[in-house]
Amino acid sequence: MSDETDTSPLLVKGTASARRRDLALRIAIPFLVIALMILVWNAYVKMSGVPPYILPGPAAVANAFVTDWGTLAPALWVTTKITFMSLMLALVGGVGFAIFLVQSRWVELAFYPLAVILQVTPIVAISPLILIYAPSTQVALLICAFLVAFFPILSNMVQGLKSVDHNLINLFELYGASRWQTLLFLKLPAAQPYFMTGLRIGGGLALIAAVVAEFAAGSAGAGSGLAFRLLEAQYRMNIPRLFAALLMLSMLGVAIFGLTTLIAWLSLHRWHESSIKREN
């Protein structure tokens, strides 16, 4: 017993060190790969002599990122605002509609196909109608982004609510729990992993839909987002600014993915199998 007691702190210290080393590698390796790609990009531009209006180098893109910040930053804020507002609406609408659908098989048969029709219809095809009937362009962009992000959250939530262990449902019925008690204390917690999957998917799709909707809307002016700035840079052959806007969109997408992944981990890492850290 004394030997085990003496060596246990060393085991704990070794495990903590291994975890820190693993975390450092997870962070360092992607950055090293990105840095290598930038070096290859820079070397190709210098060696090939390609003009900057065809393919600018990393230095030109960084310079455009700094000099055009006053133009690109407000556009980034507009796109970010539309993305997160549409995602919040999709979360509320998707969860609420999923709860409504699972109350009855007949309700699901009647209303679920409507959600499928909205999902499979290309947003570019219906965006002109939305632009006609929406009170403003910003509202139209919000509706377009909402429609794209809505269905993944809805479908994952419906699947989660329908995947609850029937033995547990029977146990709740045995103890006289009402339908709403069963929903609140059993079905919603059990559907949480499915909801988190829908959240991660919906976050990325909301950004894509916001950009595509702005392309379709052709909005311009002071309240325009990054999609218009991309088109503007293309028309003006300002390729470094175009690359800088693309970089902003990529960084926003990565930030959304990281945020939704963090939320999912915080919600699931203490109890769900998909997030529990294993030693073996």
CSV table of C-alpha atoms in Angstrom, one decimal, residues 151-258:
chain,number,residue,atom,x,y,z
A,151,PHE,CA,-33.4,22.4,-40.7
A,152,PRO,CA,-30.2,20.8,-39.3
A,153,ILE,CA,-31.2,21.9,-35.8
A,154,LEU,CA,-34.8,20.7,-36.3
A,155,SER,CA,-33.8,17.3,-37.7
A,156,ASN,CA,-31.2,16.6,-35.1
A,157,MET,CA,-33.5,17.7,-32.3
A,158,VAL,CA,-36.4,15.5,-33.6
A,159,GLN,CA,-34.0,12.6,-33.8
A,160,GLY,CA,-32.8,13.2,-30.2
A,161,LEU,CA,-36.3,13.5,-28.8
A,162,LYS,CA,-37.3,10.3,-30.5
A,163,SER,CA,-34.2,8.4,-29.4
A,164,VAL,CA,-34.9,8.4,-25.6
A,165,ASP,CA,-34.8,5.0,-23.9
A,166,HIS,CA,-38.3,3.6,-23.8
A,167,ASN,CA,-37.6,1.9,-20.5
A,168,LEU,CA,-36.9,5.3,-19.0
A,169,ILE,CA,-40.1,6.6,-20.5
A,170,ASN,CA,-42.0,3.7,-19.0
A,171,LEU,CA,-40.4,4.4,-15.6
A,172,PHE,CA,-41.6,8.0,-15.8
A,173,GLU,CA,-45.1,6.9,-16.6
A,174,LEU,CA,-44.9,4.4,-13.7
A,175,TYR,CA,-44.2,7.2,-11.3
A,176,GLY,CA,-47.1,9.3,-12.7
A,177,ALA,CA,-45.0,12.0,-14.5
A,178,SER,CA,-46.9,14.2,-16.8
A,179,ARG,CA,-46.1,14.7,-20.5
A,180,TRP,CA,-44.4,18.0,-19.8
A,181,GLN,CA,-42.4,16.6,-16.9
A,182,THR,CA,-41.2,13.7,-19.1
A,183,LEU,CA,-40.2,16.2,-21.7
A,184,LEU,CA,-38.4,18.6,-19.3
A,185,PHE,CA,-36.6,16.1,-17.2
A,186,LEU,CA,-36.0,13.2,-19.6
A,187,LYS,CA,-36.4,13.9,-23.3
A,188,LEU,CA,-34.7,17.3,-23.4
A,189,PRO,CA,-31.6,16.2,-21.4
A,190,ALA,CA,-31.3,13.0,-23.5
A,191,ALA,CA,-31.6,15.0,-26.7
A,192,GLN,CA,-28.8,17.4,-25.7
A,193,PRO,CA,-26.0,15.6,-27.7
A,194,TYR,CA,-28.2,15.7,-30.8
A,195,PHE,CA,-28.9,19.4,-30.2
A,196,MET,CA,-25.2,20.2,-29.9
A,197,THR,CA,-24.6,18.4,-33.3
A,198,GLY,CA,-27.3,20.6,-34.9
A,199,LEU,CA,-25.7,23.7,-33.3
A,200,ARG,CA,-22.3,23.0,-34.8
A,201,ILE,CA,-23.8,22.3,-38.2
A,202,GLY,CA,-26.2,25.2,-38.0
A,203,GLY,CA,-23.5,27.7,-37.0
A,204,GLY,CA,-21.5,27.0,-40.2
A,205,LEU,CA,-24.5,27.0,-42.4
A,206,ALA,CA,-25.8,30.3,-41.0
A,207,LEU,CA,-22.6,32.0,-42.1
A,208,ILE,CA,-22.7,30.4,-45.5
A,209,ALA,CA,-26.3,31.4,-45.9
A,210,ALA,CA,-25.7,34.9,-44.9
A,211,VAL,CA,-23.0,35.3,-47.5
A,212,VAL,CA,-25.0,33.6,-50.3
A,213,ALA,CA,-28.1,35.6,-49.4
A,214,GLU,CA,-26.1,38.8,-49.7
A,215,PHE,CA,-24.8,37.7,-53.1
A,216,ALA,CA,-28.4,37.0,-54.2
A,217,ALA,CA,-29.7,40.3,-52.8
A,218,GLY,CA,-26.9,42.4,-54.2
A,219,SER,CA,-27.1,44.8,-51.2
A,220,ALA,CA,-24.7,47.7,-51.2
A,221,GLY,CA,-24.0,50.8,-49.2
A,222,ALA,CA,-22.9,51.5,-45.7
A,223,GLY,CA,-24.9,48.5,-44.3
A,224,SER,CA,-23.4,45.9,-46.6
A,225,GLY,CA,-21.6,42.8,-45.4
A,226,LEU,CA,-18.5,41.0,-46.5
A,227,ALA,CA,-20.2,39.4,-49.5
A,228,PHE,CA,-20.7,42.8,-51.2
A,229,ARG,CA,-17.1,43.8,-50.4
A,230,LEU,CA,-16.0,40.6,-52.1
A,231,LEU,CA,-18.0,41.5,-55.2
A,232,GLU,CA,-16.8,45.1,-55.1
A,233,ALA,CA,-13.1,44.0,-54.9
A,234,GLN,CA,-13.7,41.6,-57.8
A,235,TYR,CA,-15.2,44.3,-60.0
A,236,ARG,CA,-12.4,46.8,-59.2
A,237,MET,CA,-9.8,44.1,-59.6
A,238,ASN,CA,-8.6,44.8,-56.1
A,239,ILE,CA,-7.5,41.2,-55.5
A,240,PRO,CA,-5.5,41.8,-52.3
A,241,ARG,CA,-8.7,43.3,-50.7
A,242,LEU,CA,-10.7,40.3,-52.0
A,243,PHE,CA,-8.2,37.9,-50.3
A,244,ALA,CA,-8.4,40.0,-47.1
A,245,ALA,CA,-12.2,39.7,-47.1
A,246,LEU,CA,-11.9,36.0,-47.7
A,247,LEU,CA,-9.5,35.7,-44.8
A,248,MET,CA,-12.0,37.5,-42.6
A,249,LEU,CA,-14.8,35.2,-43.6
A,250,SER,CA,-12.6,32.2,-42.9
A,251,MET,CA,-11.6,33.5,-39.5
A,252,LEU,CA,-15.2,34.2,-38.6
A,253,GLY,CA,-16.1,30.6,-39.7
A,254,VAL,CA,-13.4,29.2,-37.5
A,255,ALA,CA,-14.5,31.3,-34.6
A,256,ILE,CA,-18.1,30.1,-34.9
A,257,PHE,CA,-16.9,26.5,-35.1
A,258,GLY,CA,-14.7,26.9,-32.1
